[in-house]
């Protein structure tokens, strides 16, 4: 009954929006007065790059709109002799345009990069994008890519995900990692999108870097709650990134050389003004540095190395105002290899992503914009291990593979009937192909054993409608519904997902906000390592494993300080999660100890389902423009999980529950040639399960593998084993805090611009905990040893230098 009521209400809302006669705020309808439309595209001057989220508004009023993902806008207003519009965007000089407005008008605008001038305050009291107090959207944060490039970075590598970790409501994983934990959710509950394609593993170097090269990105947005209906399939957050399109006017490039990696980006026209290309590549050279050292130390017997690379590419063609075509892709790999010639051992560890998106924009009319996307996404992981046979000894060979591959079709419509309504409709269907594990094992002792898990094919679809509605001058509402569908063998789920966000303007630049969202997730990530290893597995919903589901309610206050370029948001939220899954104690997919029983074990036998709660408050004070920019963020939160088969069925705090989390980020342009930046972060220590003591085994015992689960070979009599308490995660690590600083020196040459950057990670050398373990400590001669809990850290103060250039 509740679902039917929601569907009927939304249908009435959308019907009224589509067929109702639009009127200006505070004006009675006049039958004799016609309405006309002004529409067009907003691009960057000099490159013709489409700009996302540009404010288009009538000065002195609240009437306006913003450009969509492809730079398109549309405004339908009563006809008049002339119409004055302002176009403004963060980091660009505003533009005013006056046009005759007696008939439908196409108006394309170019914005010039540069500092926001004082005229913006005079014309519209805006600093660029839509004010946070005027938008109905809650819990959304966007960080300009130009600002990301100025923030101090670990080893000089600018990382989008690490910058998002500095935002309230977002917890990082372990020290130095790019793990994202949003409002109590796990890393699999984040929908990470690059040009419409889902990226399933966003980590390089075991989580220390993300796969996203900032030089190739145009925009980054994080949504933590109040999700618009167009997004689905995850419980906790949406991280949407769009790649640059490429310069349509002239060839440009930028790149950098750092301590561990170098990168290069090239963009330029294919047909000037019509089409362009973008190619961006990055590669580490850790293997070139480490390989000769390892080889020398081993006397030439050992060869080992590790490297990763990224490649982004995009081409587009403008067929005119009605049709545009885009083709983009991302390819990345991590490779670790080690070979010992003396022992005859050869080990490999490889994982990587590949995505591809073909998009077609079509303008049906000056009010109706459509986009069709064909999307491919593939994630693969492989372990290989070979041991050669010497003098009749056992020869061993292992291949372990897992992954997920998607083929998707997506269709979206943007309809702009009036300034009071902006409607979006669409549908998406995805064919998932899961390979939870495929093991091939050969051994001369057991002759030959081969075990392969069959691939699992499932279908996931979604149908949505949403409306950004301004019923009065004070109300801003985004109402919508998504109908999600999942099919696997005999399993079928059809679930409505209502969404609602609303803002009530108390007075100019100040509003109250509230939101509600119900989300379903049909794919799951199995992880028992806690340190972001690529051995974590993606698996689907089945007849035994139900879809995850969350409900989230949030309320808050938003305030714009337009004259200072500041915005302040304060939000409180409460979130419940159902059917979240985890490994049972000691479970694993790496069945190498007893491979002959592998075919008897299904992955569903190794998991248990439970529920979770997360609630808290977040504060964000942000400044995006001016010589001094940055933000201050603070989070107070609680997260608890409960599984019938873990911790005796009692509630416990998951590892990344943090009571307090704070960040201060500042960027100061001392002069056009010098930029200073700094960041300070603080977080309550992680909830951990640590050993409480040690004892010697008095019989042969199997022990659990702390990294992959399962059982290790049996302990011999007298060997030492750790003892753990009865409750899970009752130990709190010490608080985490550190400070990073950076200084950039810019210089413009005749044909290029160069930047030297010097940065320091963990300036005051804080020994933050990475993990804890028990070890023996000598007490002196003749005294027995004492068992002590030791804290281990990984990153002391880390200086770095990099050279960046543009031409």
Coordinates of C-alpha atoms in Angstrom, one line a residue, residues 69-409:
X69 CA 26.7 16.8 -17.6
X70 CA 27.2 17.9 -21.3
X71 CA 27.0 21.6 -20.7
X72 CA 23.4 22.0 -21.9
X73 CA 20.8 24.3 -20.3
X74 CA 17.2 25.4 -21.0
X75 CA 15.0 28.1 -19.5
X76 CA 11.3 28.6 -20.5
X77 CA 10.0 32.1 -19.5
X78 CA 7.2 34.6 -20.5
X79 CA 8.1 36.3 -23.7
X80 CA 9.5 39.9 -23.4
X81 CA 11.4 42.4 -25.5
X82 CA 14.7 41.5 -24.0
X83 CA 16.1 39.1 -21.5
X84 CA 19.3 39.5 -19.4
X85 CA 21.0 36.3 -18.2
X86 CA 24.1 35.8 -16.1
X87 CA 26.4 32.7 -16.6
X88 CA 28.8 32.0 -13.7
X89 CA 30.9 29.1 -12.6
X90 CA 33.7 28.6 -10.0
X91 CA 37.1 29.6 -11.4
X92 CA 35.7 31.4 -14.5
X93 CA 34.9 35.0 -15.3
X94 CA 31.1 35.5 -15.3
X95 CA 29.3 36.5 -18.5
X96 CA 26.2 38.7 -19.0
X97 CA 24.1 38.3 -22.1
X98 CA 21.1 40.3 -23.2
X99 CA 18.9 38.8 -26.0
X100 CA 15.7 39.6 -27.8
X101 CA 13.1 37.2 -26.3
X102 CA 10.0 37.1 -28.4
X103 CA 10.7 33.6 -29.9
X104 CA 12.7 30.5 -29.0
X105 CA 16.4 31.4 -28.9
X106 CA 19.6 29.4 -29.0
X107 CA 22.3 31.0 -27.0
X108 CA 25.7 29.3 -26.7
X109 CA 28.2 30.9 -24.3
X110 CA 32.0 30.8 -23.8
X111 CA 33.4 31.3 -20.3
X112 CA 37.0 32.4 -19.8
X113 CA 39.1 30.7 -17.1
X114 CA 40.3 33.2 -14.5
X115 CA 39.5 34.5 -11.1
X116 CA 35.9 35.5 -10.3
X117 CA 35.6 39.2 -10.6
X118 CA 33.8 41.6 -8.3
X119 CA 31.0 42.2 -10.9
X120 CA 29.5 38.8 -10.0
X121 CA 28.5 40.2 -6.6
X122 CA 26.9 43.2 -8.3
X123 CA 24.8 41.3 -10.8
X124 CA 23.7 38.3 -8.9
X125 CA 25.4 37.9 -5.5
X126 CA 26.9 34.6 -6.6
X127 CA 30.4 33.1 -6.7
X128 CA 29.8 30.7 -9.5
X129 CA 27.8 27.5 -9.1
X130 CA 24.4 27.1 -7.6
X131 CA 24.3 28.1 -3.9
X132 CA 24.1 25.2 -1.4
X133 CA 21.2 27.0 0.3
X134 CA 19.1 27.1 -2.9
X135 CA 19.7 23.5 -4.0
X136 CA 17.3 20.7 -2.8
X137 CA 20.2 18.2 -2.9
X138 CA 21.6 17.2 0.5
X139 CA 24.9 15.5 1.4
X140 CA 26.6 16.4 -1.9
X141 CA 30.1 17.7 -2.2
X142 CA 32.1 18.6 -5.2
X143 CA 35.7 19.6 -5.2
X144 CA 37.1 21.5 -8.2
X145 CA 39.9 19.5 -9.9
X146 CA 42.1 22.6 -10.0
X147 CA 41.8 22.7 -6.2
X148 CA 42.6 19.0 -5.9
X149 CA 45.9 19.6 -7.7
X150 CA 47.0 22.1 -5.1
X151 CA 46.4 20.0 -2.0
X152 CA 49.4 18.2 -0.5
X153 CA 49.7 14.6 -1.7
X154 CA 51.5 11.4 -0.6
X155 CA 54.7 11.1 -2.6
X156 CA 53.5 13.9 -4.9
X157 CA 50.7 11.8 -6.5
X158 CA 47.5 13.8 -6.6
X159 CA 44.7 11.5 -5.6
X160 CA 41.0 12.2 -5.9
X161 CA 39.9 9.5 -3.4
X162 CA 42.4 10.7 -0.8
X163 CA 41.0 14.2 -1.1
X164 CA 37.5 12.9 -0.6
X165 CA 38.7 11.2 2.6
X166 CA 39.2 14.7 4.0
X167 CA 35.5 15.4 3.8
X168 CA 33.1 15.0 6.7
X169 CA 31.2 11.7 6.7
X170 CA 34.0 9.9 4.8
X171 CA 36.4 7.7 6.7
X172 CA 39.6 6.5 5.3
X173 CA 40.9 2.9 5.6
X174 CA 44.3 2.1 7.0
X175 CA 47.3 4.4 6.9
X176 CA 48.0 5.7 3.4
X177 CA 45.2 3.8 1.7
X178 CA 42.5 5.1 -0.6
X179 CA 39.7 3.1 1.0
X180 CA 36.4 5.0 1.3
X181 CA 33.9 4.3 4.1
X182 CA 30.9 6.6 4.0
X183 CA 28.5 6.9 6.8
X184 CA 29.1 3.4 8.2
X185 CA 29.1 1.6 4.9
X186 CA 31.8 -0.6 3.4
X187 CA 33.9 0.0 0.3
X188 CA 31.6 -2.1 -1.9
X189 CA 28.7 0.2 -1.0
X190 CA 30.2 3.1 -3.0
X191 CA 29.1 3.5 -6.6
X192 CA 32.2 4.8 -8.4
X193 CA 31.5 6.0 -11.9
X194 CA 33.8 7.2 -14.6
X195 CA 32.0 8.5 -17.7
X196 CA 29.0 6.3 -16.9
X197 CA 31.1 3.1 -16.4
X198 CA 31.3 1.5 -13.0
X199 CA 34.9 1.0 -11.6
X200 CA 34.9 -2.0 -9.3
X201 CA 38.5 -1.8 -7.9
X202 CA 39.8 1.7 -7.5
X203 CA 43.1 0.8 -5.9
X204 CA 46.7 0.7 -7.0
X205 CA 49.6 -0.5 -4.9
X206 CA 47.4 -2.5 -2.5
X207 CA 45.3 0.6 -1.8
X208 CA 48.0 3.3 -1.4
X209 CA 46.9 5.1 -4.6
X210 CA 43.7 5.2 -6.6
X211 CA 43.4 4.5 -10.3
X212 CA 42.2 8.0 -11.2
X213 CA 44.6 10.3 -12.9
X214 CA 43.6 13.9 -12.0
X215 CA 45.0 15.3 -15.3
X216 CA 42.3 13.4 -17.2
X217 CA 39.4 14.5 -15.0
X218 CA 37.0 17.4 -15.5
X219 CA 34.7 17.0 -12.5
X220 CA 34.3 15.1 -9.3
X221 CA 31.2 14.9 -7.1
X222 CA 30.4 12.9 -4.0
X223 CA 26.9 12.2 -2.8
X224 CA 26.5 10.7 0.7
X225 CA 22.8 10.8 1.1
X226 CA 19.5 12.0 -0.3
X227 CA 20.4 10.2 -3.5
X228 CA 18.6 11.4 -6.7
X229 CA 16.5 8.6 -8.3
X230 CA 18.9 8.3 -11.3
X231 CA 21.5 6.6 -9.1
X232 CA 21.0 3.0 -7.8
X233 CA 22.8 -0.2 -7.0
X234 CA 24.7 0.9 -3.9
X235 CA 23.8 1.8 -0.3
X236 CA 26.3 4.5 0.9
X237 CA 27.6 6.9 -1.7
X238 CA 28.0 7.9 -5.3
X239 CA 31.3 9.1 -6.6
X240 CA 30.8 10.4 -10.1
X241 CA 33.7 11.5 -12.2
X242 CA 33.7 12.8 -15.8
X243 CA 36.7 12.9 -18.0
X244 CA 37.8 15.9 -20.1
X245 CA 36.6 15.9 -23.6
X246 CA 39.8 17.2 -25.2
X247 CA 40.7 20.7 -26.6
X248 CA 38.9 21.4 -29.9
X249 CA 41.0 24.5 -30.7
X250 CA 44.7 23.6 -30.4
X251 CA 47.1 21.0 -29.1
X252 CA 47.8 21.1 -25.4
X253 CA 49.6 18.9 -23.0
X254 CA 50.6 18.5 -19.3
X255 CA 52.5 16.0 -17.3
X256 CA 54.7 15.5 -14.3
X257 CA 57.7 13.6 -13.0
X258 CA 57.6 12.4 -9.4
X259 CA 59.5 10.1 -7.1
X260 CA 57.6 6.9 -8.0
X261 CA 55.6 7.7 -11.1
X262 CA 55.4 9.9 -14.2
X263 CA 52.4 11.0 -16.3
X264 CA 51.6 12.7 -19.6
X265 CA 48.4 14.0 -21.0
X266 CA 47.9 15.2 -24.6
X267 CA 44.7 16.7 -26.0
X268 CA 43.8 18.5 -29.2
X269 CA 41.5 18.9 -32.2
X270 CA 40.9 16.2 -34.8
X271 CA 38.8 18.5 -36.8
X272 CA 39.1 22.0 -35.4
X273 CA 36.0 23.2 -33.6
X274 CA 34.2 19.9 -34.4
X275 CA 36.1 17.0 -32.8
X276 CA 38.9 16.4 -30.3
X277 CA 40.9 13.7 -28.6
X278 CA 42.4 13.1 -25.1
X279 CA 45.1 10.6 -24.1
X280 CA 46.4 10.5 -20.6
X281 CA 49.0 7.9 -19.3
X282 CA 50.7 7.2 -16.0
X283 CA 53.3 4.6 -14.9
X284 CA 55.3 3.9 -11.9
X285 CA 59.0 3.0 -12.1
X286 CA 59.3 1.2 -8.7
X287 CA 60.3 -2.0 -10.6
X288 CA 63.2 -0.2 -12.4
X289 CA 64.5 1.1 -9.1
X290 CA 64.1 -2.1 -7.0
X291 CA 64.9 -4.8 -9.5
X292 CA 68.7 -4.2 -9.7
X293 CA 68.9 -3.9 -5.9
X294 CA 67.1 -7.1 -5.3
X295 CA 69.1 -8.9 -7.9
X296 CA 72.4 -7.7 -6.5
X297 CA 71.5 -8.6 -2.9
X298 CA 70.4 -12.1 -3.9
X299 CA 73.5 -12.8 -6.0
X300 CA 71.5 -12.7 -9.2
X301 CA 69.2 -15.5 -8.1
X302 CA 66.1 -13.4 -7.4
X303 CA 64.2 -11.2 -9.8
X304 CA 61.3 -9.2 -8.4
X305 CA 59.3 -6.1 -9.1
X306 CA 56.1 -4.2 -9.0
X307 CA 54.5 -1.5 -11.2
X308 CA 51.2 -0.1 -12.2
X309 CA 50.0 1.9 -15.1
X310 CA 46.9 3.9 -16.2
X311 CA 45.7 4.9 -19.6
X312 CA 42.7 7.2 -20.2
X313 CA 41.5 8.0 -23.7
X314 CA 38.6 9.9 -25.2
X315 CA 37.4 11.1 -28.6
X316 CA 34.3 13.1 -29.5
X317 CA 32.6 14.6 -32.5
X318 CA 30.2 17.5 -32.7
X319 CA 27.6 16.9 -35.5
X320 CA 25.9 20.2 -34.7
X321 CA 23.4 21.4 -32.0
X322 CA 21.3 18.3 -32.3
X323 CA 23.8 15.4 -32.1
X324 CA 27.2 14.8 -30.4
X325 CA 29.1 11.5 -30.0
X326 CA 31.7 10.5 -27.3
X327 CA 33.9 7.5 -27.0
X328 CA 36.0 7.1 -23.8
X329 CA 37.9 4.3 -22.0
X330 CA 40.1 3.6 -19.1
X331 CA 42.7 0.8 -18.8
X332 CA 44.8 0.0 -15.8
X333 CA 46.9 -2.8 -14.4
X334 CA 48.9 -3.7 -11.3
X335 CA 51.6 -6.3 -11.7
X336 CA 53.8 -7.9 -9.0
X337 CA 56.3 -10.6 -10.0
X338 CA 59.0 -12.6 -8.1
X339 CA 61.2 -15.4 -9.4
X340 CA 63.9 -17.3 -7.5
X341 CA 66.0 -19.3 -9.9
X342 CA 67.7 -21.3 -7.1
X343 CA 64.5 -22.5 -5.5
X344 CA 62.6 -22.7 -8.8
X345 CA 59.7 -20.5 -7.6
X346 CA 57.8 -18.1 -9.8
X347 CA 55.0 -16.0 -8.3
X348 CA 52.7 -13.4 -9.9
X349 CA 50.0 -11.2 -8.7
X350 CA 48.0 -9.1 -11.2
X351 CA 44.8 -7.1 -11.2
X352 CA 43.2 -4.4 -13.3
X353 CA 40.2 -2.6 -14.7
X354 CA 39.1 -1.9 -18.2
X355 CA 36.1 0.4 -19.0
X356 CA 34.6 1.7 -22.3
X357 CA 31.7 4.1 -22.9
X358 CA 30.0 5.1 -26.1
X359 CA 27.6 8.0 -25.6
X360 CA 25.3 9.8 -28.1
X361 CA 23.7 13.1 -27.2
X362 CA 20.5 14.0 -29.1
X363 CA 18.5 17.3 -28.7
X364 CA 14.9 16.5 -29.5
X365 CA 13.9 20.1 -28.9
X366 CA 15.1 23.1 -26.9
X367 CA 13.4 21.6 -23.8
X368 CA 14.2 17.9 -24.3
X369 CA 17.8 16.5 -24.1
X370 CA 18.6 12.8 -24.4
X371 CA 21.7 10.7 -23.9
X372 CA 22.2 7.0 -24.8
X373 CA 25.2 5.1 -23.4
X374 CA 26.7 1.7 -24.3
X375 CA 29.0 0.8 -21.4
X376 CA 31.6 -2.0 -20.8
X377 CA 33.4 -2.6 -17.5
X378 CA 35.7 -5.4 -16.6
X379 CA 37.7 -6.2 -13.4
X380 CA 40.1 -9.2 -13.2
X381 CA 42.4 -10.5 -10.6
X382 CA 44.9 -13.4 -10.8
X383 CA 47.4 -15.2 -8.6
X384 CA 49.9 -17.5 -10.1
X385 CA 52.4 -19.7 -8.3
X386 CA 54.8 -22.2 -9.9
X387 CA 57.4 -24.4 -8.2
X388 CA 59.7 -26.4 -10.4
X389 CA 60.5 -30.1 -9.8
X390 CA 64.1 -30.9 -8.8
X391 CA 65.4 -34.5 -8.6
X392 CA 61.9 -36.0 -8.4
X393 CA 60.5 -33.6 -5.9
X394 CA 56.9 -32.4 -6.2
X395 CA 56.1 -29.9 -8.9
X396 CA 53.4 -27.4 -8.1
X397 CA 51.4 -25.0 -10.2
X398 CA 48.5 -22.8 -9.0
X399 CA 46.2 -20.4 -11.0
X400 CA 43.6 -18.5 -9.1
X401 CA 41.3 -16.1 -11.0
X402 CA 38.3 -13.9 -10.1
X403 CA 36.5 -11.0 -11.6
X404 CA 33.4 -9.3 -12.8
X405 CA 32.4 -8.1 -16.3
X406 CA 29.5 -5.8 -17.2
X407 CA 27.7 -4.9 -20.4
X408 CA 25.2 -2.0 -19.9
X409 CA 22.7 0.0 -21.9

